[in-house]
C-alpha positions as a Python dict, from the first residue, in 0.01 Angstrom:
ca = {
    (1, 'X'): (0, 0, 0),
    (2, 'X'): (187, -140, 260),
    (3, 'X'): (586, -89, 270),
    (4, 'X'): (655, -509, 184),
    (5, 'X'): (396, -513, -129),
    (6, 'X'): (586, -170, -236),
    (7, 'X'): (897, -375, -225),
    (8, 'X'): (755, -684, -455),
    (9, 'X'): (561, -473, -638),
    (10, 'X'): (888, -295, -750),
    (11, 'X'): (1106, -592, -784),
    (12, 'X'): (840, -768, -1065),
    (13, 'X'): (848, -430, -1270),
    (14, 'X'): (1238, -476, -1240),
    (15, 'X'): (1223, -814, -1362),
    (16, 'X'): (954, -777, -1607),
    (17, 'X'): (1180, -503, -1785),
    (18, 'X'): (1502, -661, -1799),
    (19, 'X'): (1672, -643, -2170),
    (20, 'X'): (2007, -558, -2361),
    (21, 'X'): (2005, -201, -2189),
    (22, 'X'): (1969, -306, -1803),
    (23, 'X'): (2197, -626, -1757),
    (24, 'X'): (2186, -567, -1386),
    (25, 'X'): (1908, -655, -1169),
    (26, 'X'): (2162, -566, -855),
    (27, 'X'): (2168, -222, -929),
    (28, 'X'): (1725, -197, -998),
    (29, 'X'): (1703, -408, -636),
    (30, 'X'): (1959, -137, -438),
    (31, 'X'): (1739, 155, -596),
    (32, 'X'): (1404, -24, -511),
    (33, 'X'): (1513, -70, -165),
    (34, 'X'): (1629, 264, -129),
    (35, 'X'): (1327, 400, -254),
    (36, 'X'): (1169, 173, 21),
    (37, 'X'): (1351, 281, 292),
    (38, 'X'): (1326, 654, 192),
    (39, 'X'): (939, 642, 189),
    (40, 'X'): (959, 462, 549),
    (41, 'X'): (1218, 763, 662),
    (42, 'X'): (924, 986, 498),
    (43, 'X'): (658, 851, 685),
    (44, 'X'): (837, 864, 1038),
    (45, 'X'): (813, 1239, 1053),
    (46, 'X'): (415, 1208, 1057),
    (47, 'X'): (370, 902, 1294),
    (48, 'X'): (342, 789, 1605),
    (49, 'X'): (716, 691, 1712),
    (50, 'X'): (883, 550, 1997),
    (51, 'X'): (984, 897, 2019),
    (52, 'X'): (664, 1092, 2088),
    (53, 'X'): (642, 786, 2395),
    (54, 'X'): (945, 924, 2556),
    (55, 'X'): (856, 1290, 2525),
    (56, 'X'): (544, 1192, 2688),
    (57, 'X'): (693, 995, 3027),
    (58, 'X'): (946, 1309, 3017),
    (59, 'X'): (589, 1559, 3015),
    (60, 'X'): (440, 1356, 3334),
    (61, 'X'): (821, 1353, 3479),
    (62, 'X'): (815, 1799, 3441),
    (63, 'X'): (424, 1790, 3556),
    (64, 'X'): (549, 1570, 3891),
    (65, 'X'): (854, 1783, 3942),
    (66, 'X'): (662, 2101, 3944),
    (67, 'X'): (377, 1972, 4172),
    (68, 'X'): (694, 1880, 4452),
    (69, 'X'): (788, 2231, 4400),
    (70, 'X'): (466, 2416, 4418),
    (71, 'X'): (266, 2202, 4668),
    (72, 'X'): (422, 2383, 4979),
    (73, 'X'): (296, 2761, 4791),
    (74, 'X'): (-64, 2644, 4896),
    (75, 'X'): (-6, 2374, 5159),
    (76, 'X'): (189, 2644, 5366),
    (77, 'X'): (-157, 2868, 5385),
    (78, 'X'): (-304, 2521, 5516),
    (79, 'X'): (-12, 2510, 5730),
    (80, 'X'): (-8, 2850, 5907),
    (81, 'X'): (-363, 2927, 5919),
    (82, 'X'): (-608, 2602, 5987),
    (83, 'X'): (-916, 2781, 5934),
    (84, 'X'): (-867, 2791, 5581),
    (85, 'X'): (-858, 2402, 5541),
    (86, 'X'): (-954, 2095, 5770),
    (87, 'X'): (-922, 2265, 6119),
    (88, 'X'): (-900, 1941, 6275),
    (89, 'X'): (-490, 1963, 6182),
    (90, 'X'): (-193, 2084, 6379),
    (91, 'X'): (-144, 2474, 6266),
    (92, 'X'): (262, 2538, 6282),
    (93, 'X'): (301, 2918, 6425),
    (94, 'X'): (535, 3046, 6155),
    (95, 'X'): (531, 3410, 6103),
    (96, 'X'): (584, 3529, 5745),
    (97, 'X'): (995, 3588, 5766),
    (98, 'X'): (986, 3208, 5849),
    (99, 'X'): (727, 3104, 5598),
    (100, 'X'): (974, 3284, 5331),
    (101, 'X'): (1241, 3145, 5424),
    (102, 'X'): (1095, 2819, 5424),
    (103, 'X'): (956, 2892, 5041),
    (104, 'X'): (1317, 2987, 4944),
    (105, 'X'): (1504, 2707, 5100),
    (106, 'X'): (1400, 2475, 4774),
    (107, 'X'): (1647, 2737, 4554),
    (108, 'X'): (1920, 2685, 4821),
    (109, 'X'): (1993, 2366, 4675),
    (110, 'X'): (1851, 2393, 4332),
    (111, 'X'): (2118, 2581, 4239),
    (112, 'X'): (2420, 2379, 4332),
    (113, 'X'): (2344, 2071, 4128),
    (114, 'X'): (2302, 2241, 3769),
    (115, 'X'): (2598, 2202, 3612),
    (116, 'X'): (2751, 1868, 3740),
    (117, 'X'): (2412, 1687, 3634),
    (118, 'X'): (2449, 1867, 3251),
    (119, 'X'): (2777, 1748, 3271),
    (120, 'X'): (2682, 1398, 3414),
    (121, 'X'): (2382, 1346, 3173),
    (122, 'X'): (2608, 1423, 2889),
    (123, 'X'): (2835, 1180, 2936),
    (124, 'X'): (2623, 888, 3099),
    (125, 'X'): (2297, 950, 2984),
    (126, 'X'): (1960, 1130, 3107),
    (127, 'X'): (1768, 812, 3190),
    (128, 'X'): (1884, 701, 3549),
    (129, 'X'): (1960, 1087, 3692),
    (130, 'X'): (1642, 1205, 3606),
    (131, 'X'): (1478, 870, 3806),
    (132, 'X'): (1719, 915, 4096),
    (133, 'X'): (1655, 1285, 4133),
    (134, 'X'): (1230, 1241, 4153),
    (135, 'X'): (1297, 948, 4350),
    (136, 'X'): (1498, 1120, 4582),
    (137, 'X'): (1246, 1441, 4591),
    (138, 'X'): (920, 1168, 4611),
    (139, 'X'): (1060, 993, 4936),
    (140, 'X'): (1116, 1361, 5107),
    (141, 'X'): (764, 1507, 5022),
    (142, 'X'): (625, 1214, 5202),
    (143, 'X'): (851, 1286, 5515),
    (144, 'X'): (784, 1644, 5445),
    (145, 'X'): (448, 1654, 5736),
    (146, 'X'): (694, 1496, 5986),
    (147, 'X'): (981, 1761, 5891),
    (148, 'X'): (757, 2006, 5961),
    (149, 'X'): (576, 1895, 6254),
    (150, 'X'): (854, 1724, 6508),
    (151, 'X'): (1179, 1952, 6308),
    (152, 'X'): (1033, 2321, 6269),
    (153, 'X'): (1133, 2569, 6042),
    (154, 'X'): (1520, 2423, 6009),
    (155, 'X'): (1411, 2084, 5943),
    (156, 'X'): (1198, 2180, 5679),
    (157, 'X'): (1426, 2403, 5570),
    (158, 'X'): (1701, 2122, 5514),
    (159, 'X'): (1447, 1889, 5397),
    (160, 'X'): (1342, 2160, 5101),
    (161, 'X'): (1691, 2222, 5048),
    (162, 'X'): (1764, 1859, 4960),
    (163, 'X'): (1486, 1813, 4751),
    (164, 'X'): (1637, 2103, 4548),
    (165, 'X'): (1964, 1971, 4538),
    (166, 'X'): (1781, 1659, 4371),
    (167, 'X'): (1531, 1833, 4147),
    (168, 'X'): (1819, 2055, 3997),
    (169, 'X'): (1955, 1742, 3836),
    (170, 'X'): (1577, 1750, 3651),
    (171, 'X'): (1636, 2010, 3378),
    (172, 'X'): (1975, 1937, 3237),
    (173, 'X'): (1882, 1586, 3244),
    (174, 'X'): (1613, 1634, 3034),
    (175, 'X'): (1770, 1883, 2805),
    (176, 'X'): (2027, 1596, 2725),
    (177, 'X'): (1767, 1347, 2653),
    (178, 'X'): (1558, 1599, 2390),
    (179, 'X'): (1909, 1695, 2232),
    (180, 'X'): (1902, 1314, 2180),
    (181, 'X'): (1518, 1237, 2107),
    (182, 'X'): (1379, 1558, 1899),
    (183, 'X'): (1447, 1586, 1540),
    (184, 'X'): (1479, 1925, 1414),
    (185, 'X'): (1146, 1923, 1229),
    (186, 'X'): (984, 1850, 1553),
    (187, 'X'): (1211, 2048, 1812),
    (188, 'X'): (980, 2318, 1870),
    (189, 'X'): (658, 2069, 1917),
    (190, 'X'): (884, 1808, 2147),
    (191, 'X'): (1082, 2052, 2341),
    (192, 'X'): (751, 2263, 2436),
    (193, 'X'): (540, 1975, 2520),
    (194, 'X'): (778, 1811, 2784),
    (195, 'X'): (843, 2140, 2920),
    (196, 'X'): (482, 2313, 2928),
    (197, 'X'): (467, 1965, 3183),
    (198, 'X'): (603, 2257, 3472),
    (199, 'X'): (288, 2461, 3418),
    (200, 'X'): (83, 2183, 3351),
    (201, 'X'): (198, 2046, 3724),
    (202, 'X'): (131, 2397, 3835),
    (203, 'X'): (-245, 2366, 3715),
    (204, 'X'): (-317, 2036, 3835),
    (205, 'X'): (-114, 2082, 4214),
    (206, 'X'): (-247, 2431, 4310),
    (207, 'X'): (-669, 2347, 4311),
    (208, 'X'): (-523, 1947, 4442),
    (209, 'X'): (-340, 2047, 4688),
    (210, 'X'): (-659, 2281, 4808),
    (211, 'X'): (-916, 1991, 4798),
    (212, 'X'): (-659, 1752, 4965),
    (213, 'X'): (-608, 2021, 5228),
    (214, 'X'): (-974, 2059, 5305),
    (215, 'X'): (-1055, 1649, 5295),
    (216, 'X'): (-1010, 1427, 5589),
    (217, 'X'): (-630, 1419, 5538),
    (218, 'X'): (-604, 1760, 5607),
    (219, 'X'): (-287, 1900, 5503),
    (220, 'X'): (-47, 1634, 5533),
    (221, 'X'): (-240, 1423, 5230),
    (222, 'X'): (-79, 1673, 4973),
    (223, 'X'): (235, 1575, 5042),
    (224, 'X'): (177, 1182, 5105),
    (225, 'X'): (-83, 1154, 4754),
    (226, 'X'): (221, 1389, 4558),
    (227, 'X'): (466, 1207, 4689),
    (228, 'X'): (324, 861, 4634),
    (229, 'X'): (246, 958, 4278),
    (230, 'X'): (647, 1061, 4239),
    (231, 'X'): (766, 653, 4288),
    (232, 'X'): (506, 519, 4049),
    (233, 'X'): (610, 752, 3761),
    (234, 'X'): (1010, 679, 3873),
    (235, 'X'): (948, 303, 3811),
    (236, 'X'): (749, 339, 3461),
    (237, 'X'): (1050, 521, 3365),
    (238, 'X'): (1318, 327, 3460),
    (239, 'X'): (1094, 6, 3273),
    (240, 'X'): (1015, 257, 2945),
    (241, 'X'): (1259, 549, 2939),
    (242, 'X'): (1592, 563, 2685),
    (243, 'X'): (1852, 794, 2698),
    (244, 'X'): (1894, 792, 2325),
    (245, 'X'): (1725, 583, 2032),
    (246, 'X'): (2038, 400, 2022),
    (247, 'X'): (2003, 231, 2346),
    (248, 'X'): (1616, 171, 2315),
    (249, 'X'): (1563, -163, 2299),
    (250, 'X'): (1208, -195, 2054),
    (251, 'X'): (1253, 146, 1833),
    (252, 'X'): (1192, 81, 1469),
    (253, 'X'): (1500, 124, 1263),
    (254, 'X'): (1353, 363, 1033),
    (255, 'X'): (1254, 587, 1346),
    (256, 'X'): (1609, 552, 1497),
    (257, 'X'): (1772, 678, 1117),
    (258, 'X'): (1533, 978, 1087),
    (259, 'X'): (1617, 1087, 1419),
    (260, 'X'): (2006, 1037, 1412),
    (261, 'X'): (2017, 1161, 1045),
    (262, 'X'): (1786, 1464, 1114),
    (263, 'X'): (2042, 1516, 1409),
    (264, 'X'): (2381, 1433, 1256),
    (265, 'X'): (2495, 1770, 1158),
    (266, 'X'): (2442, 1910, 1530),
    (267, 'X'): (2502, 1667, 1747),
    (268, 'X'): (2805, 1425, 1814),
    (269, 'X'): (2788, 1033, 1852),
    (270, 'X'): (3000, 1027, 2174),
    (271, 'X'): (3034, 1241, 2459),
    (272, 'X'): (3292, 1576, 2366),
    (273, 'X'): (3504, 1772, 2571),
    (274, 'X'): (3334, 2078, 2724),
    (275, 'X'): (3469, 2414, 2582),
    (276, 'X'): (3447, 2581, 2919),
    (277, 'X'): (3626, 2926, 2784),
    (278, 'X'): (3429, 2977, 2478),
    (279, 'X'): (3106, 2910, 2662),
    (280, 'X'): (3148, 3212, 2953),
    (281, 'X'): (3323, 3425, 2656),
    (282, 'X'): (3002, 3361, 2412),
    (283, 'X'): (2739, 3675, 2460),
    (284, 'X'): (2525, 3462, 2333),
    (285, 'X'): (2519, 3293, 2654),
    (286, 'X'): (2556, 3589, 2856),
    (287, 'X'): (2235, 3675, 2688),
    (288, 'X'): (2097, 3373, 2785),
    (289, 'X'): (2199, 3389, 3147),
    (290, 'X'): (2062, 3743, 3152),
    (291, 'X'): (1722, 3585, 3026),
    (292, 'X'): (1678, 3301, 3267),
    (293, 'X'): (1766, 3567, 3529),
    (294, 'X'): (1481, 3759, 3437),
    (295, 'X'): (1256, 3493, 3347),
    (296, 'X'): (1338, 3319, 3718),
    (297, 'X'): (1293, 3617, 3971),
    (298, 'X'): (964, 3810, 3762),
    (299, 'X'): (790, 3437, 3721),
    (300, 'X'): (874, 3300, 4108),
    (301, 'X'): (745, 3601, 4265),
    (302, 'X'): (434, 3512, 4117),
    (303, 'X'): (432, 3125, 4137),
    (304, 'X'): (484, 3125, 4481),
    (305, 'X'): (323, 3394, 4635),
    (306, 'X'): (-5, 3431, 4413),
    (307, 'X'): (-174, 3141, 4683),
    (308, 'X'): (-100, 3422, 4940),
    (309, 'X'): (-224, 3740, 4732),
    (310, 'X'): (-534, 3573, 4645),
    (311, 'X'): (-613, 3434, 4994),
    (312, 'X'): (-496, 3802, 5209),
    (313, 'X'): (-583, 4028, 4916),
    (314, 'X'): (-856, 3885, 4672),
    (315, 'X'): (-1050, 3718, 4995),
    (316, 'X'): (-1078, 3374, 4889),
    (317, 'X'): (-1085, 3035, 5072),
    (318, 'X'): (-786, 2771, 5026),
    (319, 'X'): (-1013, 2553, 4767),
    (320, 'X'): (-1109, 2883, 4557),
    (321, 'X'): (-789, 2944, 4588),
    (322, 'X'): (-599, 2665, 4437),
    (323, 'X'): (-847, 2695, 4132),
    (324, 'X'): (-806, 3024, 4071),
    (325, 'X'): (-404, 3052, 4151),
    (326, 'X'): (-440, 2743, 3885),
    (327, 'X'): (-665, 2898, 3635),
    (328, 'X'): (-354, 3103, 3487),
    (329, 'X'): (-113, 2824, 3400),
    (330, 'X'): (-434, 2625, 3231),
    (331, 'X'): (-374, 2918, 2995),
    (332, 'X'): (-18, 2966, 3012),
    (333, 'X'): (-5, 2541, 2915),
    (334, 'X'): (-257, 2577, 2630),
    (335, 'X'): (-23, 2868, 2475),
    (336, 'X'): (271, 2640, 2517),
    (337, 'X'): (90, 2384, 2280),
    (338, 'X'): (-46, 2637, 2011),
    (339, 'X'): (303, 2884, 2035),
    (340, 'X'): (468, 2538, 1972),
    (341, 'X'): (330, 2456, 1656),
    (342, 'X'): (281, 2773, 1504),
    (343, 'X'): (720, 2823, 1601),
    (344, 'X'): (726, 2478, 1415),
    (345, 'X'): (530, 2575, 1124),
    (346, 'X'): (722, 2910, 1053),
    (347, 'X'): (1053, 2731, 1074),
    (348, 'X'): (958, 2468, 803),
    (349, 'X'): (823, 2744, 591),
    (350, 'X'): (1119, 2986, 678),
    (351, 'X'): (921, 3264, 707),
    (352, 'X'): (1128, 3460, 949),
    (353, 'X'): (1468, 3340, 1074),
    (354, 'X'): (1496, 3168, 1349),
    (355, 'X'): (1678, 3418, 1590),
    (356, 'X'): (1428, 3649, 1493),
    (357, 'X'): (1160, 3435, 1582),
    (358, 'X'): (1294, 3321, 1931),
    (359, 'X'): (1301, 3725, 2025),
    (360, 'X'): (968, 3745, 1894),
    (361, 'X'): (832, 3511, 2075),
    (362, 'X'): (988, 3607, 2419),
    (363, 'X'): (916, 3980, 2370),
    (364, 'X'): (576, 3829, 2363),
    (365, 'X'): (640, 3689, 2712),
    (366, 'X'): (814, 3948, 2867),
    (367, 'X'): (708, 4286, 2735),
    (368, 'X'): (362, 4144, 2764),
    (369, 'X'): (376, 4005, 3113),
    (370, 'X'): (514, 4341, 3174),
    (371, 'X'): (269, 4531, 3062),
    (372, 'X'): (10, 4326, 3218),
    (373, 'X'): (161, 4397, 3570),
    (374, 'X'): (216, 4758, 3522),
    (375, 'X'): (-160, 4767, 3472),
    (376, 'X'): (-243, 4547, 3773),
    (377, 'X'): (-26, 4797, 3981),
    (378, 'X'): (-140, 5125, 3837),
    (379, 'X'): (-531, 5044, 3825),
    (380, 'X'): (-771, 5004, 4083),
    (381, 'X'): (-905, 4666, 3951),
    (382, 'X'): (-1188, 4490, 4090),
    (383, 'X'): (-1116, 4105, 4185),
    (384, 'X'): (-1219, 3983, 3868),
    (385, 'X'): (-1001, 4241, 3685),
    (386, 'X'): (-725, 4166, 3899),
    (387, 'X'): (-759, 3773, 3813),
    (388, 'X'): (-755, 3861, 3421),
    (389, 'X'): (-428, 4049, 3453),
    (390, 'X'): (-236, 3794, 3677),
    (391, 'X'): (-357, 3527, 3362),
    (392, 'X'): (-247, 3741, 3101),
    (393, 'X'): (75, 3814, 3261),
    (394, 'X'): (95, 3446, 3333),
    (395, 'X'): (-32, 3317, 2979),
    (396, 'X'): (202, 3523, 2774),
    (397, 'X'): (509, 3396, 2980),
    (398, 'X'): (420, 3109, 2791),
    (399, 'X'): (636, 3241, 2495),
    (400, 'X'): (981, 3173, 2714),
    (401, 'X'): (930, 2780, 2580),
    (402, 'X'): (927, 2896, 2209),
    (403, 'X'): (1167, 3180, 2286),
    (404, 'X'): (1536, 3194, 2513),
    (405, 'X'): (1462, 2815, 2667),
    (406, 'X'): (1477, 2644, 2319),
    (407, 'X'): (1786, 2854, 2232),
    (408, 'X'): (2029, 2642, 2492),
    (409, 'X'): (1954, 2389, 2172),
    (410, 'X'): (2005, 2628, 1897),
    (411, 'X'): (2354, 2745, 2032),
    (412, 'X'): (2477, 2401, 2086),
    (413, 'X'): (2322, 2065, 2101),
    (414, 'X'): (2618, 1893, 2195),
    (415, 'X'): (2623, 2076, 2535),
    (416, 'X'): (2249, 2137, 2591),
    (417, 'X'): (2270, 2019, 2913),
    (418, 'X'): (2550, 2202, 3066),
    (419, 'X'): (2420, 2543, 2869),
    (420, 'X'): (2101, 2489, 3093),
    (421, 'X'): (2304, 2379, 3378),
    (422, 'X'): (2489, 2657, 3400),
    (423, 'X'): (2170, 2965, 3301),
    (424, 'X'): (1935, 2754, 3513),
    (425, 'X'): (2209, 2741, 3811),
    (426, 'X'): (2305, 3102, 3836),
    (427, 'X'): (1922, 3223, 3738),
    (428, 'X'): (1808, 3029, 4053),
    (429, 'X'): (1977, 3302, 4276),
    (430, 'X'): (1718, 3509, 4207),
    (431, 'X'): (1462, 3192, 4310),
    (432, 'X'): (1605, 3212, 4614),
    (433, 'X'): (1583, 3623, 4642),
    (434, 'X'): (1224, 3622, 4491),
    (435, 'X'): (1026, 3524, 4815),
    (436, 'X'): (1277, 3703, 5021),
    (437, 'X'): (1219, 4047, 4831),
    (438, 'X'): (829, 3952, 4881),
    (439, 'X'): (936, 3945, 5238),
    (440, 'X'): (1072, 4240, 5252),
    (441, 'X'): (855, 4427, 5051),
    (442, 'X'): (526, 4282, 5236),
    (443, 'X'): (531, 4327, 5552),
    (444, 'X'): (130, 4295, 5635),
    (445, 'X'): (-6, 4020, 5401),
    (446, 'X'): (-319, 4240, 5376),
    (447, 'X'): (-177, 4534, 5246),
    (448, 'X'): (-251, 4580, 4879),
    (449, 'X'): (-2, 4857, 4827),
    (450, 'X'): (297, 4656, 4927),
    (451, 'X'): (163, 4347, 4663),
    (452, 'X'): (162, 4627, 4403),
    (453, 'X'): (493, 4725, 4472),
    (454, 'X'): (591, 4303, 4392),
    (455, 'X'): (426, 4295, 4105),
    (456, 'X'): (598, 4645, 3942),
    (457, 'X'): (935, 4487, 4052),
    (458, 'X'): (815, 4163, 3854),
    (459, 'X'): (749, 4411, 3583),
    (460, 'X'): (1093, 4588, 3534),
    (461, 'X'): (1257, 4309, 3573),
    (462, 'X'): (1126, 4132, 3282),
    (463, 'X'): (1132, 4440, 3037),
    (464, 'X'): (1526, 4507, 3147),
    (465, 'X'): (1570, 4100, 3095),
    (466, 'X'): (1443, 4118, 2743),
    (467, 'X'): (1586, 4432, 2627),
    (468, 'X'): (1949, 4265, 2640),
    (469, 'X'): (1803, 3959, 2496),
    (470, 'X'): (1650, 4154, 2158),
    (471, 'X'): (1981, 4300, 2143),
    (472, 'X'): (2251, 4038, 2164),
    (473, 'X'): (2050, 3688, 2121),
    (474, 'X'): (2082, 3479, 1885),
    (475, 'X'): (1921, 3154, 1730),
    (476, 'X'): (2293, 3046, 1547),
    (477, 'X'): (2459, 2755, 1640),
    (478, 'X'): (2801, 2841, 1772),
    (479, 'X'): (3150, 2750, 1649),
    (480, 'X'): (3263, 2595, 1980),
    (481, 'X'): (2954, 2318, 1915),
    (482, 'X'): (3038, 2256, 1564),
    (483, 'X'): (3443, 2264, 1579),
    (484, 'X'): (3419, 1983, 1832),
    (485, 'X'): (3218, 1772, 1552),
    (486, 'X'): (3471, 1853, 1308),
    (487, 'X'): (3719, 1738, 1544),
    (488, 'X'): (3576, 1429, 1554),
    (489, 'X'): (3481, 1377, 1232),
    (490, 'X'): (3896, 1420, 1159),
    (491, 'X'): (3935, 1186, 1444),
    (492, 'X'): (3692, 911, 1283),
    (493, 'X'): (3925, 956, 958),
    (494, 'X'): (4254, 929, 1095),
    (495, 'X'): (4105, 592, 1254),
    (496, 'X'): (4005, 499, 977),
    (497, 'X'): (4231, 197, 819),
}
């Protein structure tokens, strides 16, 4: 029965019982409606919403973001060695020092944005930093052939370095806008979806950019097609996106109460004062910087040197390549999804708590990615074997989305952003050291000793990461997110007439 007939149908019952003992319709109307308005509030958590559109455009926004990061990991074997793709394109004579450095020069500026854009998103909105920083990053990967060509190694360099300095305004942004868009019954699903989009970039750019590397655009046509694709999802979001359900313009008002009353407890109306002190004194957060730390050096030595191990090491061309350096984030993305709603379902049914489920969760991804490298470096695997491990340490890492990333939310919604901001900023210093210690450590891109010595540093560095995060994390929010709601909430009433 539809919600209007519900409403009539309730209204003649009221009117066909009036007597002596209910002299007021008023008060049988204000129930009726209520009723009404409950059941719509009811049936919001279970259907399609205005909501479930945004966390979509913000997916595609993560997949884009991580295909501009990732499309240089195989485009620089394209790059360096034109045998491997269309041969019919300039090869740039960059040893492997410069081809690091080159891979690392994203990080440089990664890391300087992260905390000014939490702290900008916060207080202006998501919507038009997130567009400015793709846009920004989709206009440089197009000019990124002619940086490389006609600038060399410094040119690209600076031209990396300011598409980092752009894309590190993509993560707090979004943080901001899920802190605004995800009701708690749905975090887990919401929050997971949009960001399994960074793997889900990683499995669509790594066997692209081979194909485009090997078709008559050689090379270059990764960055123009990637690039291209960057401005067309920039305009559908500035004509769709919201940075909040209060400011979109054809929400239902049923959808826009369950959100903000599913939300009121956690998160403030207006933009709050940061509490910059109780923040860097929270271990909480120290545990959370220690996480991303680990989480950012063991997972970017593999994301963007695996296009290398599997070309120098594993023997494959640049088009098996890209589908097999692909193949693990297809399953690290589909454990996102099922991780997701399984975290979901045991927080509605409480049947662990929830800081016990966030370490279980990245134990899974850690430990297990761990374990998964130890044996890649301690057997003598055949190719095949060697592909399996890489996946499994790859798929597990999947549990980070369920596990310490979701807890920037759980501490403190009101600051989401600027938690990120600030764990995502100082984690990227080891983004930046990751290629350089592959450097380092391999010196002859053949040697299969020296890639087992990368992937037992991955390996210690994620068990060390998680062992401080099992002891001192937690899922509770903090008092520093909740005091400044109380302080507004005494502020409303001292306003009030």
């Amino acid at each position: 029965m539809s919600y209007n007939k519900l409403f009539y149908e309730k209204l003649r019952l009221i009117y066909n019982n009036q007597d002596e003992k209910k002299p007021s319709i008023r008060e049988d109307y204000d129930d009726a409606l209520n009723e009404i308005n409950n059941a719509k509030l009811n049936l919001e958590k279970f259907t399609w919403g205005e909501r479930h559109k945004q966390t979509l455009i913000l997916f595609f926004g993560m997949v884009i973001s991580y295909g501009l990061r990732v499309n240089l990991s195989v485009g620089i074997v394209a790059m360096t060695d034109k045998s491997s793709a269309n041969p019919h394109f300039i090869e740039l004579p960059w040893n492997e020092s410069s081809k690091s450095k080159v891979l690392s020069s994203f990080f440089w500026g990664y890391l300087i944005t992260q905390v000014y854009a939490g702290q900008m998103a916060q207080k202006y909105g998501g919507k038009y930093f997130l567009a400015g920083a793709l846009g920004v990053s989709g206009i440089l990967t197009i000019f990124t052939p002619v940086s490389a060509i006609h600038g060399g190694v410094l040119v690209m360099c600076a031209n990396r370095m300011v598409q980092g300095m752009a894309q590190g305004l993509i993560f707090p942004s979004v943080n901001v806008l899920l802190s605004k868009w995800a009701p708690t019954s749905e975090k887990g699903r919401l929050i997971s979806f949009v960001f399994s989009g960074t793997q889900f970039g990683s499995l669509v750019m790594l066997p692209t950019a081979g194909l485009l590397a090997s078709s008559s655009g050689g090379w270059p046509a990764i960055f123009y097609v990637s690039g291209a694709l960057t401005l067309v999802w920039v305009l559908v979001w500035s004509l769709m996106g919201a940075s909040s359900p209060s400011e979109h313009q054809t929400i239902s008002e049923a959808e826009k109460k369950f959100i903000i009353n599913s939300l009121s407890n956690t998160t403030s109306k207006k933009p709050l004062p940061t509490p910059w002190g109780k923040i860097f004194k929270s271990i909480p957060m120290w545990t959370l910087i220690i996480a991303h730390l680990s989480q950012n050096l063991g997972f970017w030595i593999l994301l963007t040197n695996m296009p290398t191990y599997i070309n120098y090491i594993l023997k494959f061309n640049i088009k098996s390549n890209g589908f097999l350096s692909a193949m693990p984030y297809l399953i690290m993305w589909i454990l996102i999804i099922a991780f997701s709603w399984i975290s979901d379902y045991i927080r509605t049914h409480s049947l662990i708590s929830n800081t016990n489920q966030r370490k279980m969760w990245n134990s899974l991804a850690h430990w297990g990615g761990a374990l998964a490298l130890v044996s890649l470096y301690i057997f003598d695997t055949s190719t095949t074997g060697a592909i399996v491990l890489l996946t499994v340490a790859l798929g597990l890492n999947s549990g980070v989305f369920t596990g310490f990333l979701t807890n920037h939310l759980d501490l403190a919604p009101n600051f989401a952003g600027t938690l990120l901001g600030i764990t995502n900023s100082i984690a990227n210093l080891t983004s930046i050291l990751g290629p350089l210690l592959v450097g380092f450590i391999v010196t002859d891109s053949s040697n299969k000793d020296q890639w087992g010595l990368v992937f037992l540093c991955s390996a210690g560095v994620f068990f060390i990461g998680n062992l401080f995060y099992v002891i001192f994390g937690t899922a509770d929010t903090q008092s520093w997110n909740d005091a400044s709601i109380n302080n507004e909430i005494k502020a409303d009433k001292n306003e009030d007439p």
